[in-house]
PDB file of C-alpha atoms in Angstrom:
ATOM      1  CA  GLY A   1     -16.230-123.326  67.877  1.00 77.00           C
ATOM      2  CA  GLU A   2     -18.131-120.088  68.169  1.00 83.00           C
ATOM      3  CA  ASN A   3     -17.689-117.418  65.477  1.00 90.00           C
ATOM      4  CA  VAL A   4     -18.799-113.805  65.995  1.00 95.00           C
ATOM      5  CA  GLU A   5     -19.130-111.387  63.092  1.00 96.00           C
ATOM      6  CA  GLN A   6     -19.421-107.646  63.783  1.00 97.00           C
ATOM      7  CA  HIS A   7     -20.512-104.823  61.467  1.00 97.00           C
ATOM      8  CA  PRO A   8     -19.687-102.159  60.554  1.00 97.00           C
ATOM      9  CA  SER A   9     -15.954-101.951  61.171  1.00 96.00           C
ATOM     10  CA  THR A  10     -16.142 -98.153  61.296  1.00 97.00           C
ATOM     11  CA  LEU A  11     -19.069 -95.835  61.969  1.00 98.00           C
ATOM     12  CA  SER A  12     -19.129 -92.056  61.837  1.00 98.00           C
ATOM     13  CA  VAL A  13     -22.093 -90.103  63.199  1.00 97.00           C
ATOM     14  CA  GLN A  14     -22.911 -86.548  64.164  1.00 97.00           C
ATOM     15  CA  GLU A  15     -23.349 -85.669  67.816  1.00 97.00           C
ATOM     16  CA  GLY A  16     -26.923 -86.321  68.843  1.00 97.00           C
ATOM     17  CA  ASP A  17     -27.529 -89.005  66.229  1.00 97.00           C
ATOM     18  CA  SER A  18     -28.073 -92.666  67.049  1.00 97.00           C
ATOM     19  CA  ALA A  19     -25.527 -95.403  66.375  1.00 98.00           C
ATOM     20  CA  VAL A  20     -26.243 -99.080  65.807  1.00 98.00           C
ATOM     21  CA  ILE A  21     -23.670-101.879  65.786  1.00 98.00           C
ATOM     22  CA  LYS A  22     -24.677-105.402  64.807  1.00 98.00           C
ATOM     23  CA  CYS A  23     -23.239-108.823  65.582  1.00 98.00           C
ATOM     24  CA  THR A  24     -24.085-112.341  64.521  1.00 97.00           C
ATOM     25  CA  TYR A  25     -22.993-115.546  66.197  1.00 96.00           C
ATOM     26  CA  SER A  26     -22.800-119.104  64.943  1.00 94.00           C
ATOM     27  CA  ASP A  27     -23.402-121.365  67.939  1.00 90.00           C
ATOM     28  CA  SER A  28     -27.025-121.541  69.028  1.00 89.00           C
ATOM     29  CA  ALA A  29     -25.836-122.679  72.481  1.00 88.00           C
ATOM     30  CA  SER A  30     -24.425-119.207  73.212  1.00 91.00           C
ATOM     31  CA  ASN A  31     -26.351-117.652  76.062  1.00 90.00           C
ATOM     32  CA  TYR A  32     -24.442-114.575  77.217  1.00 92.00           C
ATOM     33  CA  PHE A  33     -23.675-111.501  75.111  1.00 95.00           C
ATOM     34  CA  PRO A  34     -21.629-108.635  76.569  1.00 95.00           C
ATOM     35  CA  TRP A  35     -20.574-105.416  74.890  1.00 97.00           C
ATOM     36  CA  TYR A  36     -17.276-103.707  75.647  1.00 98.00           C
ATOM     37  CA  LYS A  37     -15.996-100.196  74.979  1.00 98.00           C
ATOM     38  CA  GLN A  38     -12.264 -99.716  74.490  1.00 97.00           C
ATOM     39  CA  GLU A  39     -10.682 -96.290  74.606  1.00 96.00           C
ATOM     40  CA  LEU A  40      -7.186 -95.588  73.363  1.00 93.00           C
ATOM     41  CA  GLY A  41      -4.548 -97.050  75.631  1.00 92.00           C
ATOM     42  CA  LYS A  42      -7.102 -98.738  77.859  1.00 95.00           C
ATOM     43  CA  GLY A  43      -8.498-102.203  78.290  1.00 96.00           C
ATOM     44  CA  PRO A  44     -12.017-103.129  77.180  1.00 97.00           C
ATOM     45  CA  GLN A  45     -14.665-101.985  79.647  1.00 96.00           C
ATOM     46  CA  LEU A  46     -18.015-103.730  79.976  1.00 95.00           C
ATOM     47  CA  ILE A  47     -20.861-101.350  79.144  1.00 97.00           C
ATOM     48  CA  ILE A  48     -23.864-103.664  78.951  1.00 96.00           C
ATOM     49  CA  ASP A  49     -24.647-107.352  78.690  1.00 94.00           C
ATOM     50  CA  ILE A  50     -27.662-109.508  77.931  1.00 93.00           C
ATOM     51  CA  ARG A  51     -28.544-113.106  78.595  1.00 89.00           C
ATOM     52  CA  SER A  52     -30.467-115.362  76.261  1.00 83.00           C
ATOM     53  CA  ASN A  53     -33.602-115.331  78.384  1.00 81.00           C
ATOM     54  CA  VAL A  54     -34.361-111.674  77.532  1.00 82.00           C
ATOM     55  CA  GLY A  55     -34.807-109.878  74.239  1.00 89.00           C
ATOM     56  CA  GLU A  56     -33.815-106.345  75.183  1.00 93.00           C
ATOM     57  CA  LYS A  57     -31.991-104.462  77.910  1.00 93.00           C
ATOM     58  CA  LYS A  58     -31.543-100.737  78.376  1.00 95.00           C
ATOM     59  CA  ASP A  59     -29.236 -98.599  80.465  1.00 93.00           C
ATOM     60  CA  GLN A  60     -29.756 -94.877  79.940  1.00 95.00           C
ATOM     61  CA  ARG A  61     -28.608 -94.100  76.369  1.00 96.00           C
ATOM     62  CA  ILE A  62     -27.461 -97.648  75.662  1.00 98.00           C
ATOM     63  CA  ALA A  63     -29.613-100.611  74.716  1.00 97.00           C
ATOM     64  CA  VAL A  64     -28.946-104.104  73.458  1.00 97.00           C
ATOM     65  CA  THR A  65     -31.379-106.323  71.560  1.00 96.00           C
ATOM     66  CA  LEU A  66     -31.112-110.061  71.011  1.00 95.00           C
ATOM     67  CA  ASN A  67     -32.777-112.207  68.367  1.00 94.00           C
ATOM     68  CA  LYS A  68     -32.041-115.824  69.264  1.00 92.00           C
ATOM     69  CA  THR A  69     -33.819-117.233  66.244  1.00 92.00           C
ATOM     70  CA  ALA A  70     -31.704-115.232  63.836  1.00 93.00           C
ATOM     71  CA  LYS A  71     -28.632-115.467  66.085  1.00 94.00           C
ATOM     72  CA  HIS A  72     -27.897-111.787  66.084  1.00 94.00           C
ATOM     73  CA  PHE A  73     -27.685-109.012  68.640  1.00 96.00           C
ATOM     74  CA  SER A  74     -27.242-105.271  68.366  1.00 97.00           C
ATOM     75  CA  LEU A  75     -25.985-102.321  70.384  1.00 98.00           C
ATOM     76  CA  HIS A  76     -27.942 -99.087  70.152  1.00 98.00           C
ATOM     77  CA  ILE A  77     -26.544 -95.786  71.396  1.00 98.00           C
ATOM     78  CA  THR A  78     -28.913 -92.820  71.353  1.00 97.00           C
ATOM     79  CA  GLU A  79     -28.072 -89.122  71.589  1.00 97.00           C
ATOM     80  CA  THR A  80     -24.426 -89.827  70.880  1.00 97.00           C
ATOM     81  CA  GLN A  81     -21.763 -87.600  72.407  1.00 97.00           C
ATOM     82  CA  PRO A  82     -18.102 -87.085  71.440  1.00 96.00           C
ATOM     83  CA  GLU A  83     -17.042 -89.082  74.504  1.00 96.00           C
ATOM     84  CA  ASP A  84     -18.812 -92.108  73.022  1.00 97.00           C
ATOM     85  CA  SER A  85     -16.027 -92.227  70.422  1.00 97.00           C
ATOM     86  CA  ALA A  86     -14.151 -95.507  70.970  1.00 98.00           C
ATOM     87  CA  VAL A  87     -13.874 -99.047  69.669  1.00 97.00           C
ATOM     88  CA  TYR A  88     -16.820-101.254  70.615  1.00 98.00           C
ATOM     89  CA  PHE A  89     -16.623-105.038  70.798  1.00 97.00           C
ATOM     90  CA  CYS A  90     -19.403-107.561  70.977  1.00 97.00           C
ATOM     91  CA  ALA A  91     -18.828-111.025  72.396  1.00 96.00           C
ATOM     92  CA  ALA A  92     -20.651-114.305  72.856  1.00 94.00           C
ATOM     93  CA  SER A  93     -20.265-117.011  75.427  1.00 90.00           C
ATOM     94  CA  ILE A  94     -21.487-120.552  75.916  1.00 79.00           C
ATOM     95  CA  GLY A  95     -22.014-122.190  79.240  1.00 66.00           C
ATOM     96  CA  SER A  96     -22.189-121.054  82.812  1.00 61.00           C
ATOM     97  CA  GLY A  97     -19.931-120.301  85.709  1.00 55.00           C
ATOM     98  CA  TYR A  98     -16.488-119.435  84.416  1.00 59.00           C
ATOM     99  CA  SER A  99     -17.030-118.578  80.811  1.00 67.00           C
ATOM    100  CA  THR A 100     -14.870-117.884  77.810  1.00 83.00           C
ATOM    101  CA  LEU A 101     -15.787-115.116  75.400  1.00 89.00           C
ATOM    102  CA  THR A 102     -15.484-115.057  71.628  1.00 91.00           C
ATOM    103  CA  PHE A 103     -15.101-111.464  70.472  1.00 93.00           C
ATOM    104  CA  GLY A 104     -16.096-109.709  67.295  1.00 95.00           C
ATOM    105  CA  LYS A 105     -13.426-107.734  65.438  1.00 94.00           C
ATOM    106  CA  GLY A 106     -14.647-104.394  66.774  1.00 96.00           C
ATOM    107  CA  THR A 107     -16.328-101.230  65.497  1.00 97.00           C
ATOM    108  CA  MET A 108     -14.567 -97.889  65.624  1.00 97.00           C
ATOM    109  CA  LEU A 109     -17.232 -95.284  66.426  1.00 98.00           C
ATOM    110  CA  LEU A 110     -16.439 -91.637  65.750  1.00 97.00           C
ATOM    111  CA  VAL A 111     -18.883 -89.022  67.004  1.00 97.00           C
ATOM    112  CA  SER A 112     -18.285 -85.606  65.495  1.00 96.00           C
ATOM    113  CA  PRO A 113     -19.350 -82.466  67.384  1.00 92.00           C
TER     114      PRO A 113
ATOM    115  CA  ASP B   1     -11.960-100.179  94.103  1.00 64.00           C
ATOM    116  CA  ALA B   2      -8.801-101.556  92.519  1.00 81.00           C
ATOM    117  CA  GLY B   3      -9.327-103.131  89.135  1.00 94.00           C
ATOM    118  CA  VAL B   4      -7.160-105.675  87.385  1.00 97.00           C
ATOM    119  CA  ILE B   5      -3.561-104.513  87.595  1.00 97.00           C
ATOM    120  CA  GLN B   6      -1.048-105.388  84.908  1.00 98.00           C
ATOM    121  CA  SER B   7       2.657-104.694  84.749  1.00 97.00           C
ATOM    122  CA  PRO B   8       4.627-103.504  83.003  1.00 97.00           C
ATOM    123  CA  ARG B   9       2.446-101.182  80.886  1.00 97.00           C
ATOM    124  CA  HIS B  10       5.034-101.141  78.128  1.00 97.00           C
ATOM    125  CA  GLU B  11       7.864-103.534  77.320  1.00 96.00           C
ATOM    126  CA  VAL B  12      10.409-103.188  74.534  1.00 97.00           C
ATOM    127  CA  THR B  13      13.001-105.892  74.153  1.00 96.00           C
ATOM    128  CA  GLU B  14      15.100-107.636  71.566  1.00 96.00           C
ATOM    129  CA  MET B  15      14.126-110.905  70.000  1.00 96.00           C
ATOM    130  CA  GLY B  16      15.380-113.930  71.822  1.00 96.00           C
ATOM    131  CA  GLN B  17      14.948-112.348  75.241  1.00 97.00           C
ATOM    132  CA  GLU B  18      12.612-113.694  77.889  1.00 97.00           C
ATOM    133  CA  VAL B  19       9.541-111.584  78.597  1.00 97.00           C
ATOM    134  CA  THR B  20       7.386-111.854  81.719  1.00 98.00           C
ATOM    135  CA  LEU B  21       4.027-110.144  81.989  1.00 98.00           C
ATOM    136  CA  ARG B  22       2.274-109.872  85.337  1.00 98.00           C
ATOM    137  CA  CYS B  23      -1.313-109.642  86.450  1.00 98.00           C
ATOM    138  CA  LYS B  24      -3.107-109.077  89.733  1.00 98.00           C
ATOM    139  CA  PRO B  25      -6.809-109.934  89.439  1.00 98.00           C
ATOM    140  CA  ILE B  26      -9.596-108.253  91.353  1.00 97.00           C
ATOM    141  CA  SER B  27      -9.815-109.556  94.896  1.00 96.00           C
ATOM    142  CA  GLY B  28     -12.469-112.240  95.213  1.00 94.00           C
ATOM    143  CA  HIS B  29     -12.459-113.137  91.537  1.00 94.00           C
ATOM    144  CA  ASN B  30     -11.690-116.774  90.872  1.00 92.00           C
ATOM    145  CA  SER B  31     -11.314-116.848  87.083  1.00 93.00           C
ATOM    146  CA  LEU B  32      -8.428-115.257  85.231  1.00 95.00           C
ATOM    147  CA  PHE B  33      -7.968-114.868  81.481  1.00 96.00           C
ATOM    148  CA  TRP B  34      -5.014-113.861  79.326  1.00 97.00           C
ATOM    149  CA  TYR B  35      -5.759-112.290  75.928  1.00 97.00           C
ATOM    150  CA  ARG B  36      -3.659-111.003  73.060  1.00 97.00           C
ATOM    151  CA  GLN B  37      -4.864-108.122  70.873  1.00 96.00           C
ATOM    152  CA  THR B  38      -3.531-107.340  67.402  1.00 94.00           C
ATOM    153  CA  MET B  39      -4.961-105.392  64.486  1.00 90.00           C
ATOM    154  CA  MET B  40      -5.026-108.472  62.294  1.00 89.00           C
ATOM    155  CA  ARG B  41      -6.522-111.011  64.699  1.00 89.00           C
ATOM    156  CA  GLY B  42      -8.392-108.877  67.206  1.00 90.00           C
ATOM    157  CA  LEU B  43      -8.802-110.159  70.767  1.00 93.00           C
ATOM    158  CA  GLU B  44      -7.701-113.752  71.179  1.00 92.00           C
ATOM    159  CA  LEU B  45      -7.992-115.826  74.332  1.00 93.00           C
ATOM    160  CA  LEU B  46      -4.668-117.448  75.173  1.00 96.00           C
ATOM    161  CA  ILE B  47      -5.404-119.282  78.412  1.00 96.00           C
ATOM    162  CA  TYR B  48      -7.734-119.154  81.360  1.00 93.00           C
ATOM    163  CA  PHE B  49      -7.560-120.281  84.956  1.00 95.00           C
ATOM    164  CA  ASN B  50     -10.277-121.156  87.411  1.00 92.00           C
ATOM    165  CA  ASN B  51      -9.360-121.333  91.092  1.00 93.00           C
ATOM    166  CA  ASN B  52      -5.683-121.077  90.063  1.00 95.00           C
ATOM    167  CA  VAL B  53      -5.919-124.162  87.824  1.00 94.00           C
ATOM    168  CA  PRO B  54      -5.370-123.841  84.052  1.00 94.00           C
ATOM    169  CA  ILE B  55      -8.608-124.930  82.368  1.00 91.00           C
ATOM    170  CA  ASP B  56      -7.945-124.331  78.699  1.00 88.00           C
ATOM    171  CA  ASP B  57      -4.634-123.357  77.126  1.00 90.00           C
ATOM    172  CA  SER B  58      -5.592-124.204  73.563  1.00 88.00           C
ATOM    173  CA  GLY B  59      -5.141-120.565  72.592  1.00 90.00           C
ATOM    174  CA  MET B  60      -1.477-120.467  73.559  1.00 93.00           C
ATOM    175  CA  PRO B  61       0.270-120.093  70.209  1.00 86.00           C
ATOM    176  CA  GLU B  62       3.435-122.092  70.829  1.00 85.00           C
ATOM    177  CA  ASP B  63       5.540-123.781  73.445  1.00 91.00           C
ATOM    178  CA  ARG B  64       7.416-120.516  73.775  1.00 95.00           C
ATOM    179  CA  PHE B  65       4.408-119.237  75.724  1.00 96.00           C
ATOM    180  CA  SER B  66       3.690-120.340  79.272  1.00 97.00           C
ATOM    181  CA  ALA B  67       1.413-119.074  82.037  1.00 97.00           C
ATOM    182  CA  LYS B  68       1.233-119.692  85.747  1.00 97.00           C
ATOM    183  CA  MET B  69      -1.056-118.757  88.583  1.00 97.00           C
ATOM    184  CA  PRO B  70       0.705-119.639  91.843  1.00 96.00           C
ATOM    185  CA  ASN B  71      -2.012-118.065  93.987  1.00 95.00           C
ATOM    186  CA  ALA B  72      -5.360-116.300  93.739  1.00 95.00           C
ATOM    187  CA  SER B  73      -3.823-112.849  93.499  1.00 95.00           C
ATOM    188  CA  PHE B  74      -1.079-113.252  90.919  1.00 96.00           C
ATOM    189  CA  SER B  75      -0.493-114.643  87.443  1.00 98.00           C
ATOM    190  CA  THR B  76       2.323-114.459  84.920  1.00 98.00           C
ATOM    191  CA  LEU B  77       2.540-114.929  81.175  1.00 98.00           C
ATOM    192  CA  LYS B  78       6.020-115.729  79.952  1.00 97.00           C
ATOM    193  CA  ILE B  79       7.439-115.767  76.441  1.00 97.00           C
ATOM    194  CA  GLN B  80      10.813-117.433  75.947  1.00 96.00           C
ATOM    195  CA  PRO B  81      12.391-116.863  73.513  1.00 96.00           C
ATOM    196  CA  SER B  82      10.489-113.831  72.225  1.00 96.00           C
ATOM    197  CA  GLU B  83      10.036-113.127  68.497  1.00 96.00           C
ATOM    198  CA  PRO B  84       8.971-109.971  66.613  1.00 96.00           C
ATOM    199  CA  ARG B  85       5.603-111.568  65.739  1.00 95.00           C
ATOM    200  CA  ASP B  86       4.810-111.682  69.459  1.00 96.00           C
ATOM    201  CA  SER B  87       4.464-107.885  69.422  1.00 97.00           C
ATOM    202  CA  ALA B  88       0.930-107.092  70.572  1.00 97.00           C
ATOM    203  CA  VAL B  89      -1.055-105.779  73.505  1.00 98.00           C
ATOM    204  CA  TYR B  90      -1.587-108.460  76.148  1.00 98.00           C
ATOM    205  CA  PHE B  91      -4.580-108.163  78.438  1.00 98.00           C
ATOM    206  CA  CYS B  92      -5.437-109.913  81.642  1.00 98.00           C
ATOM    207  CA  ALA B  93      -9.050-110.155  82.787  1.00 96.00           C
ATOM    208  CA  SER B  94     -10.766-111.628  85.825  1.00 95.00           C
ATOM    209  CA  SER B  95     -14.309-112.582  86.709  1.00 92.00           C
ATOM    210  CA  PRO B  96     -16.115-113.412  89.945  1.00 90.00           C
ATOM    211  CA  PRO B  97     -17.567-116.799  90.867  1.00 89.00           C
ATOM    212  CA  GLY B  98     -21.173-117.556  89.978  1.00 82.00           C
ATOM    213  CA  GLN B  99     -23.520-120.094  88.471  1.00 72.00           C
ATOM    214  CA  LEU B 100     -24.160-117.959  85.401  1.00 75.00           C
ATOM    215  CA  ASN B 101     -21.656-116.397  83.016  1.00 81.00           C
ATOM    216  CA  GLN B 102     -19.958-113.588  84.881  1.00 84.00           C
ATOM    217  CA  PRO B 103     -18.659-110.332  83.400  1.00 89.00           C
ATOM    218  CA  GLN B 104     -14.973-110.197  82.707  1.00 92.00           C
ATOM    219  CA  HIS B 105     -13.072-107.149  83.954  1.00 95.00           C
ATOM    220  CA  PHE B 106      -9.993-106.195  81.963  1.00 97.00           C
ATOM    221  CA  GLY B 107      -6.750-104.553  82.969  1.00 97.00           C
ATOM    222  CA  ASP B 108      -5.219-101.810  80.826  1.00 96.00           C
ATOM    223  CA  GLY B 109      -2.819-104.214  79.159  1.00 97.00           C
ATOM    224  CA  THR B 110       0.889-104.541  78.457  1.00 98.00           C
ATOM    225  CA  ARG B 111       2.044-103.199  75.110  1.00 97.00           C
ATOM    226  CA  LEU B 112       4.849-105.517  74.030  1.00 98.00           C
ATOM    227  CA  SER B 113       7.292-104.676  71.258  1.00 97.00           C
ATOM    228  CA  ILE B 114       9.884-107.226  70.191  1.00 97.00           C
ATOM    229  CA  LEU B 115      12.631-105.730  68.023  1.00 96.00           C
TER     230      LEU B 115
END
């Protein structure tokens, strides 16, 4: 089955800096890659996703890049703010229609003012 | 708009007791997923339903776990008998119909503690 590795497990940055979280996946058939943000006591919330037919997607301060050849994808957060502090999860999915996700182990991001 | 609603938010019970977790998916969504989250194993998919039919329950850890979806707006995850190692946060998620992979929307989970 699919295996998703996520690095780093923790990341501390200063407010205003950029943060990058990287994930690799094992199954070349994976074609959908969402990123989730989980705040304390809450469920994971989708923040951005990318499909295998594009290499990059941006939404304001958040961007995701995908390298299908190398089977890795990354989340980039620019101009970080304290409210960006949370646990971030990457995931990969194979197939279409109703899809199951394989999640990475998560990255705890701490943004210090 | 109402998101995925889970109840109870917290459950503390003694081992051996039956536990029932409940989920109401987003209206119009036709896929429903149950996950378990622990520090050691992260987010694990237990079972998922499409159009109220269980599609894959290979993630259900043991026969003590069972899940049902009697209609499009309600699902339950039951543990009987419960054990301390079942302590975790259980999430329900739903996704809308579509030809391509659809985003999954998560509830805020049930934090389960088995003493």
